[in-house]
Coordinates of C-alpha atoms and ligand atoms in Angstrom, one line a residue:
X24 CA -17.4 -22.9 -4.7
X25 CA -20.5 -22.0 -2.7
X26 CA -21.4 -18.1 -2.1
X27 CA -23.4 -16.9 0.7
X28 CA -25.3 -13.1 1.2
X29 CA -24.5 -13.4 4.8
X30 CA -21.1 -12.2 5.9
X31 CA -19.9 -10.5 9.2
X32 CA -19.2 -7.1 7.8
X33 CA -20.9 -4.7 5.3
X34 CA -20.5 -6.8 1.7
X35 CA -21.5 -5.9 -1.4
X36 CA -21.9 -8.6 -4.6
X37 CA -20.7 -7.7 -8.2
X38 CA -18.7 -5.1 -7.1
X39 CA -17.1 -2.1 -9.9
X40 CA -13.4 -2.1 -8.7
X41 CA -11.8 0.6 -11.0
X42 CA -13.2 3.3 -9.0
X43 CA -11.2 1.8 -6.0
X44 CA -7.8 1.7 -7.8
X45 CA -5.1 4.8 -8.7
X46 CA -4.9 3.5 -12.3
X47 CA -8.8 3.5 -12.9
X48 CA -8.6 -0.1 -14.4
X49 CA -10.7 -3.5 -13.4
X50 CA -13.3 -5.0 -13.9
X51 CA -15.6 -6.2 -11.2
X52 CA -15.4 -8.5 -7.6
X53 CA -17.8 -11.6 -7.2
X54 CA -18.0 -10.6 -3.3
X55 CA -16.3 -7.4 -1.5
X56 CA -16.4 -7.4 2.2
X57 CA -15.8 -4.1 4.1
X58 CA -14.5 -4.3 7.5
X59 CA -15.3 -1.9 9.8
X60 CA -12.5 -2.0 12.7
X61 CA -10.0 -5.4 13.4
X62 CA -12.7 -7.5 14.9
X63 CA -14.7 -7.4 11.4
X64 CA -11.7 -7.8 9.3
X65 CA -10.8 -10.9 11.3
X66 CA -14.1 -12.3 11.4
X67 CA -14.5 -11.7 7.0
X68 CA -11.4 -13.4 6.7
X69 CA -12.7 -16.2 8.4
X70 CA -15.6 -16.5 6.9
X71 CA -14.1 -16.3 3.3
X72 CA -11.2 -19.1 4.2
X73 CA -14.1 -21.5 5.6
X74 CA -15.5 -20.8 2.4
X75 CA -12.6 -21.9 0.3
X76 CA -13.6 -18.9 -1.6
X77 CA -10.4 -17.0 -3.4
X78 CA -9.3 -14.5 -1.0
X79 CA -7.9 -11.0 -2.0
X80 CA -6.8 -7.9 0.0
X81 CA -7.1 -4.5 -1.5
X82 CA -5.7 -1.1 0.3
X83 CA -6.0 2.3 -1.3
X84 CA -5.5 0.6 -4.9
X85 CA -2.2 2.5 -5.4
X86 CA 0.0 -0.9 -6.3
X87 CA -2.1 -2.7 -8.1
X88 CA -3.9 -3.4 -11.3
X89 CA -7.0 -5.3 -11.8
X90 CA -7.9 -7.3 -14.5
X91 CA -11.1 -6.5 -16.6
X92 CA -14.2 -8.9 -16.1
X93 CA -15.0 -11.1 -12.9
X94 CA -12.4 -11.7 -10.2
X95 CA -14.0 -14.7 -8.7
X96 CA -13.9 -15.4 -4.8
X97 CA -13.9 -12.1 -2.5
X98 CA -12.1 -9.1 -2.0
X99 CA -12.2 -7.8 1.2
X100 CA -11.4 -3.8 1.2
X101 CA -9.6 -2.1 4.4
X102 CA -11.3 1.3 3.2
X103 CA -13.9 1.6 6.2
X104 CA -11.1 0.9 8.6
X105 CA -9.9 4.3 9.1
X106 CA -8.4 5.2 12.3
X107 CA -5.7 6.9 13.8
X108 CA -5.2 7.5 17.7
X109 CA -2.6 8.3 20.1
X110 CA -1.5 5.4 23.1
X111 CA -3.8 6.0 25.9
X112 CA -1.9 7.3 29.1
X113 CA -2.2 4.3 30.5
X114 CA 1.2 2.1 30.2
X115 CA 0.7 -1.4 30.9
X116 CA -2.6 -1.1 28.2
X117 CA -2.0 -2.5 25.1
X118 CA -2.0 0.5 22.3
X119 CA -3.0 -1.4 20.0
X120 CA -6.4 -2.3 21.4
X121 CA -8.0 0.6 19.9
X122 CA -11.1 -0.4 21.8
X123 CA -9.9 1.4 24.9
X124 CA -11.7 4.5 25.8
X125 CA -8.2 6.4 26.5
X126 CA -7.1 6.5 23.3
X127 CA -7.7 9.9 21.1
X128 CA -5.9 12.4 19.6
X129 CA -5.6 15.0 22.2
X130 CA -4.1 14.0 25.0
X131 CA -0.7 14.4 26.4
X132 CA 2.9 15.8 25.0
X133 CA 4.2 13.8 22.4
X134 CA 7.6 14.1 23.5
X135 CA 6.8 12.0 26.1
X136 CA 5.3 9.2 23.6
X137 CA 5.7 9.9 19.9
X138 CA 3.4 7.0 19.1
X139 CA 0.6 6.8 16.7
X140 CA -1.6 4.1 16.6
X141 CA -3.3 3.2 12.9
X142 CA -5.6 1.1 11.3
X143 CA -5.0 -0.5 8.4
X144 CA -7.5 1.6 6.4
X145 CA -6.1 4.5 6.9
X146 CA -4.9 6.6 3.9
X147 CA -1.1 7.3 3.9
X148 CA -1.6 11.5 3.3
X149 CA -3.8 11.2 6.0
X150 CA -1.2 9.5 8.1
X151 CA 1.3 12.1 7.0
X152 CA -0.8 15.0 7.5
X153 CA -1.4 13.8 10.9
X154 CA 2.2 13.6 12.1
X155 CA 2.9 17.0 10.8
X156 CA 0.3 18.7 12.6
X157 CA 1.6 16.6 16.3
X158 CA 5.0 17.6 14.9
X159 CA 6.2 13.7 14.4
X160 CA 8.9 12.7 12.2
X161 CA 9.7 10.2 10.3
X162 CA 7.5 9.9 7.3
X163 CA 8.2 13.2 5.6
X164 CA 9.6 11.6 2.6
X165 CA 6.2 9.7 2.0
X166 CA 4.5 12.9 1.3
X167 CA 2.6 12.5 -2.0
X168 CA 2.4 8.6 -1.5
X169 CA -1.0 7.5 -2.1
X170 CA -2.7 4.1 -0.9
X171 CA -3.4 2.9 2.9
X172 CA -1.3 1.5 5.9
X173 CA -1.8 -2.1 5.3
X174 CA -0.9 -2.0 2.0
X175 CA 2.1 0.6 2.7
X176 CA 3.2 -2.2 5.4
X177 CA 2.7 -4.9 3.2
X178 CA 4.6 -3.0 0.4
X179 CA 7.1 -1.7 2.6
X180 CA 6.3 1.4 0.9
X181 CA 9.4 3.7 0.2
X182 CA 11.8 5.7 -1.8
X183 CA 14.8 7.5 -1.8
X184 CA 16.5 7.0 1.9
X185 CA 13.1 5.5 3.4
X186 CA 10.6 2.6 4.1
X187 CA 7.8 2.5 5.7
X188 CA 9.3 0.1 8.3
X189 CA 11.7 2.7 9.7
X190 CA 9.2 3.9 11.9
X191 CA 7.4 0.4 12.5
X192 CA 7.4 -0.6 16.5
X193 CA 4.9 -3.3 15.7
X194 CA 2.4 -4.3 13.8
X195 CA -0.5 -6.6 14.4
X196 CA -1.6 -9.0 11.6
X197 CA -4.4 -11.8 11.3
X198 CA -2.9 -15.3 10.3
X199 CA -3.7 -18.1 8.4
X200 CA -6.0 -19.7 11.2
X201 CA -7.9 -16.0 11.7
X202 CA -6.1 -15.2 15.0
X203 CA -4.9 -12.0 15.6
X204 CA -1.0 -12.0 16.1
X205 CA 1.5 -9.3 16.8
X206 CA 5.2 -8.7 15.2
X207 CA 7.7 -6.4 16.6
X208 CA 10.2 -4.6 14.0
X209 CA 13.1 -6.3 16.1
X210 CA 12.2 -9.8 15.1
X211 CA 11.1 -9.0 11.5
X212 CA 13.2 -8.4 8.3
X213 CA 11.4 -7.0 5.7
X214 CA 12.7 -6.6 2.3
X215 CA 12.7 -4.0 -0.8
X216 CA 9.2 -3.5 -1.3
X217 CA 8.0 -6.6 0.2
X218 CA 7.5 -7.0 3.6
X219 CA 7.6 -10.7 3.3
X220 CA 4.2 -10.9 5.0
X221 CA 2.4 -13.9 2.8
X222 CA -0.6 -14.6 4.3
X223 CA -0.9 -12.5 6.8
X224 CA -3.1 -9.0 6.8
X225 CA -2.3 -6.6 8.2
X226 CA -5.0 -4.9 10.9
X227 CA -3.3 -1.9 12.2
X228 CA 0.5 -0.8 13.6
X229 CA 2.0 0.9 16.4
X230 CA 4.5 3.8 14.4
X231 CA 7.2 5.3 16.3
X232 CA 8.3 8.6 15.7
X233 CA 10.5 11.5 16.7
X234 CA 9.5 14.6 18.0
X235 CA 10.1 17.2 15.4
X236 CA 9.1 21.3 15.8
X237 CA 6.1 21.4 13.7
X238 CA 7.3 24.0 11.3
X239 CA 10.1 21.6 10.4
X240 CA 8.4 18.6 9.7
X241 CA 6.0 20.8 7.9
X242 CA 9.0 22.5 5.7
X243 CA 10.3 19.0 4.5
X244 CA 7.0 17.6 3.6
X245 CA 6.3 20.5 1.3
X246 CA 10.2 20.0 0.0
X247 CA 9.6 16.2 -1.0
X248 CA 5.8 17.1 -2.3
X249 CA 7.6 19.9 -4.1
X250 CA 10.5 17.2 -6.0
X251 CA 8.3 13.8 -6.1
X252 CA 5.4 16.2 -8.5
X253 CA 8.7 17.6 -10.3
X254 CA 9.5 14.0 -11.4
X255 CA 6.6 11.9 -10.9
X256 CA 2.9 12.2 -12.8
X257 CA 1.1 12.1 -9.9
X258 CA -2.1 13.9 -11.1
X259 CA -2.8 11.7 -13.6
X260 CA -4.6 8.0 -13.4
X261 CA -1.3 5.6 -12.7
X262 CA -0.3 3.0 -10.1
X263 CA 3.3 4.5 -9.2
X264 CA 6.5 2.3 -10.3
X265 CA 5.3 -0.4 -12.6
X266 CA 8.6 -2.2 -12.2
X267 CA 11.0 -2.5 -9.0
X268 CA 14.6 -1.6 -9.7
X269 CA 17.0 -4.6 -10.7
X270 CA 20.1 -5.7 -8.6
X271 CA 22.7 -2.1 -9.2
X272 CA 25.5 -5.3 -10.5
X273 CA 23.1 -6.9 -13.3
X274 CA 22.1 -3.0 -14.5
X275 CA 25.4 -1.8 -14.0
X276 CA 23.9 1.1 -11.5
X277 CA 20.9 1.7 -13.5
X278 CA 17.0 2.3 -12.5
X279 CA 14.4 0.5 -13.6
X280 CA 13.1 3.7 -14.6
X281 CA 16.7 4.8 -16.1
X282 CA 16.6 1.3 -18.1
X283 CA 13.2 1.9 -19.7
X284 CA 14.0 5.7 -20.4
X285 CA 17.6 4.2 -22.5
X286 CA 15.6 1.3 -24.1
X287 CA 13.2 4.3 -25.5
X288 CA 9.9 3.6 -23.4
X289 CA 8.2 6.9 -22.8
X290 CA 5.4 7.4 -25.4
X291 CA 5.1 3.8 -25.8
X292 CA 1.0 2.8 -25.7
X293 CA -1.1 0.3 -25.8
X294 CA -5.0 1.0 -26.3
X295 CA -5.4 3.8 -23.4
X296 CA -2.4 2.7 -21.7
X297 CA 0.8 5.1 -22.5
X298 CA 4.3 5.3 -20.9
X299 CA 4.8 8.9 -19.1
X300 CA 7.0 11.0 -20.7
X301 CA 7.9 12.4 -17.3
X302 CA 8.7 9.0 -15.7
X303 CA 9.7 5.9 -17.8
X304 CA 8.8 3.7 -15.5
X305 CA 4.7 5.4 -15.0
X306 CA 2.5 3.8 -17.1
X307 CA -0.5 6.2 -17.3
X308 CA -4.2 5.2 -17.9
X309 CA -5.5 8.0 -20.4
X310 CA -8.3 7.4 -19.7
X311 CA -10.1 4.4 -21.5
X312 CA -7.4 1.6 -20.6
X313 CA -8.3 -1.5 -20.0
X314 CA -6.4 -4.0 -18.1
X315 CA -5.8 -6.2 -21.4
X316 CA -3.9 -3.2 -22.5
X317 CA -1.7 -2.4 -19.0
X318 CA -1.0 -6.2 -18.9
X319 CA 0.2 -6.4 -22.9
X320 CA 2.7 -2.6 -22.2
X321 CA 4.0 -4.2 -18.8
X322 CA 5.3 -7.6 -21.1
X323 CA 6.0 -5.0 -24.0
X324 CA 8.4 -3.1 -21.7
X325 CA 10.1 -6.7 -20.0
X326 CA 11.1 -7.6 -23.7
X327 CA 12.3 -4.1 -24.3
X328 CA 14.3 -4.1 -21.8
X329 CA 15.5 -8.1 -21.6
X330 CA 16.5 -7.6 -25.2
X331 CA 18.8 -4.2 -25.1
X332 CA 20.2 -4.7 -21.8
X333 CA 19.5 -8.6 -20.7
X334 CA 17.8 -7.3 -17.7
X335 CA 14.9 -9.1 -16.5
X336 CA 12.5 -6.2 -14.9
X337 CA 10.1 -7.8 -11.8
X338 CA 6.9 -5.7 -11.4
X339 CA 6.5 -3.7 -8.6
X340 CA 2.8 -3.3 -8.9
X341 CA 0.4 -6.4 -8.0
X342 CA -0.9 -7.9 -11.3
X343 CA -4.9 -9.6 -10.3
X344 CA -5.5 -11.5 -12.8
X345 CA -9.1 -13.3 -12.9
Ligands
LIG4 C1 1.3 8.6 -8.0 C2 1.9 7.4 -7.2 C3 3.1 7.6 -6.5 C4 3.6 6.5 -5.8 N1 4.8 6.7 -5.2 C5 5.3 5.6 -4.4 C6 6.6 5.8 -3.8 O1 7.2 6.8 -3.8 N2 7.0 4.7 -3.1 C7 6.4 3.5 -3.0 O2 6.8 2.5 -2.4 N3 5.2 3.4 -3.7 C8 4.6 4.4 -4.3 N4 3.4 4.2 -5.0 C9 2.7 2.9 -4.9 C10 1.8 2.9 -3.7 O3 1.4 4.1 -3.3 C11 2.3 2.1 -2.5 O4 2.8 0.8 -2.9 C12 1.3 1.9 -1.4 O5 2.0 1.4 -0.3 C13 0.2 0.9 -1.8 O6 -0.7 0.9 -0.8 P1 -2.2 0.4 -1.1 O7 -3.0 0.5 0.2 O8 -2.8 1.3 -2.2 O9 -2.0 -1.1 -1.5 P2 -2.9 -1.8 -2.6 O10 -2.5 -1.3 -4.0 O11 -4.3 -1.8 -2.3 O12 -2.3 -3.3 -2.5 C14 -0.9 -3.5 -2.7 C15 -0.6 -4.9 -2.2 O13 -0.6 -4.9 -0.8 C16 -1.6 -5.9 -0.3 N5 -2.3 -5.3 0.9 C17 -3.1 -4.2 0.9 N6 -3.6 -4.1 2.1 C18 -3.1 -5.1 2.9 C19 -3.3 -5.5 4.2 N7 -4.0 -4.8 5.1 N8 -2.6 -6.6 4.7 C20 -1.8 -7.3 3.8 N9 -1.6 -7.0 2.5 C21 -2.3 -5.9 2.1 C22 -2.5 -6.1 -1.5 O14 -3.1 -7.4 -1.3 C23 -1.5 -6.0 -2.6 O15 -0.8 -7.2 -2.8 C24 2.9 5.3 -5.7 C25 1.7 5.1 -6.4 C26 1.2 6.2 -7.1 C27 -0.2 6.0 -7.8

């Protein structure tokens, strides 16, 4: 493995990563590289691959948890690429070339386009905040959904009656050989959290939306916010669903969250790790959890749960291990 000091972006060596996380839990990166805009994060994925260093991609933080020590190889973080624009008025430009002078947030009716244009650092509130204020719909139900659009595109972020690829026109992506490459919703099919994208990282997306009056889009945002906090501990340290929910035939209907709940999970703790008593299937960081402890509750829970119902749970959330 070689290392270097010079990399084409802002990087940082011996990085803390909990702060960077919703569950407050990790240890620390050999490298983290922190793209500006595309052009960086295409040019630090390079750099890492012609490295042969281990290559990791980290969004808000929301979905996964980090293990405690040294991750070795590189993390590169979409946090400084924060954007969000409106297609310039020009039509034959490409919208996704946020370079383009015409872009902004101002300009036009967006009845006429109800595009937004985002970069993959950008947070998801601030996404949703942002298409309630232009009166866009579409996202409402994501309200109270932390992390970033990459990773919500990666995720295929969603609940109840949405994903985060309903409103996906197209997203551009760097590959495997560090070109940038573009995929419309037509010819992809993502799946139940997993977008099925592999290798690929995701740089930004073209969202379409539908004009909405503000007020409305304004009084449904507030209505999920309103029933996600009545159900969900979403003040305190977590990293949402810990487990995705099984096949409805092999849990006879069930949740994963409904499973847990029946097979007596909430209260359960390991170290500072503890099972919400508001959501089985939250595992909440109390504080002093490390991720030895989140790593032992998550197997804790599979056996529970294998062994009352003969259901295998699959983790939602991205385990790092070093
Ligand atoms: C309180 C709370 C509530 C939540 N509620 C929901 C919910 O209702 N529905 C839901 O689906 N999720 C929910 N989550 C989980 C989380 O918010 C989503 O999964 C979110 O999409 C994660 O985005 P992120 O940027 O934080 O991804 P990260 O956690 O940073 O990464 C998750 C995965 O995506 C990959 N990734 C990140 N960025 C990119 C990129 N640019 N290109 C390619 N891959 C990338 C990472 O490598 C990793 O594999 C919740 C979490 C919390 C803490």
């Amino acid at each position: 493995m070689t290392s270097s000091t010079s990399w084409p972006c802002a990087s940082l060596a011996d990085a803390p990563l909990a702060e960077r996380t919703t569950l407050r839990v990790g240890g620390r990166a050999q490298w983290l590289l922190e793209p500006a805009n595309p052009d960086e994060l295409r040019a630090a994925l390079t750099a890492v691959r012609e490295r042969g260093l281990a290559l990791r991609v980290l969004g808000g933080g929301a979905n996964v948890v980090i293990d405690d020590g040294v991750l070795p190889g590189v993390i590169v973080t979409t946090d400084r690429m924060r954007r969000i624009f409106r297609p310039g008025p020009i039509a034959d430009e490409d919208p996704l070339d946020a370079a383009l002078p015409n872009h902004s947030m101002v300009h036009g009716d967006v009845a006429d386009d109800p595009r937004l244009v985002v970069w993959a650092g950008t947070s998801l509130p601030a996404l949703c905040r942002a298409a309630r204020d232009l009166g866009l719909s579409g996202l409402e139900k994501m309200a109270g959904v932390p992390g970033q659009l990459g990773g919500g595109v990666a995720m295929n972020a969603g609940g109840k009656g949405w994903q985060m690829w309903d409103v996906v026109e197209r997203i551009r992506v760097v590959d495997e050989r560090g070109e940038f490459r573009d995929i419309d919703r037509a010819e992809w099919q993502p799946e139940y959290r997993n977008a099925r994208l592999g290798e690929l990282i995701v740089a930004g997306a073209v969202l379409r939306f539908t004009p909405r009056p503000k007020a409305e889009v304004q009084a449904a945002v507030r209505e999920y916010l309103k029933a996600k906090n009545a159900v969900q501990p979403v003040h305190l340290w977590s990293a949402g669903c810990v487990f995705k929910n099984p096949d409805p035939e092999r849990s006879a209907g069930r949740t994963a969250g409904q499973l847990l709940d029946q097979a007596s999970a909430k209260g359960r703790r390991r170290g500072g790790a503890v099972i919400s008593d508001l959501h089985a299937n939250f595992l909440v960081n109390t504080g002093d959890a490390t991720a030895r402890d989140v790593f032992g509750l998550i197997e804790e829970l599979q056996s529970l749960v294998a062994d009352r119902f003969g259901v295998a749970l699959e983790p939602e959330v991205k385990l790092w291990r070093g």
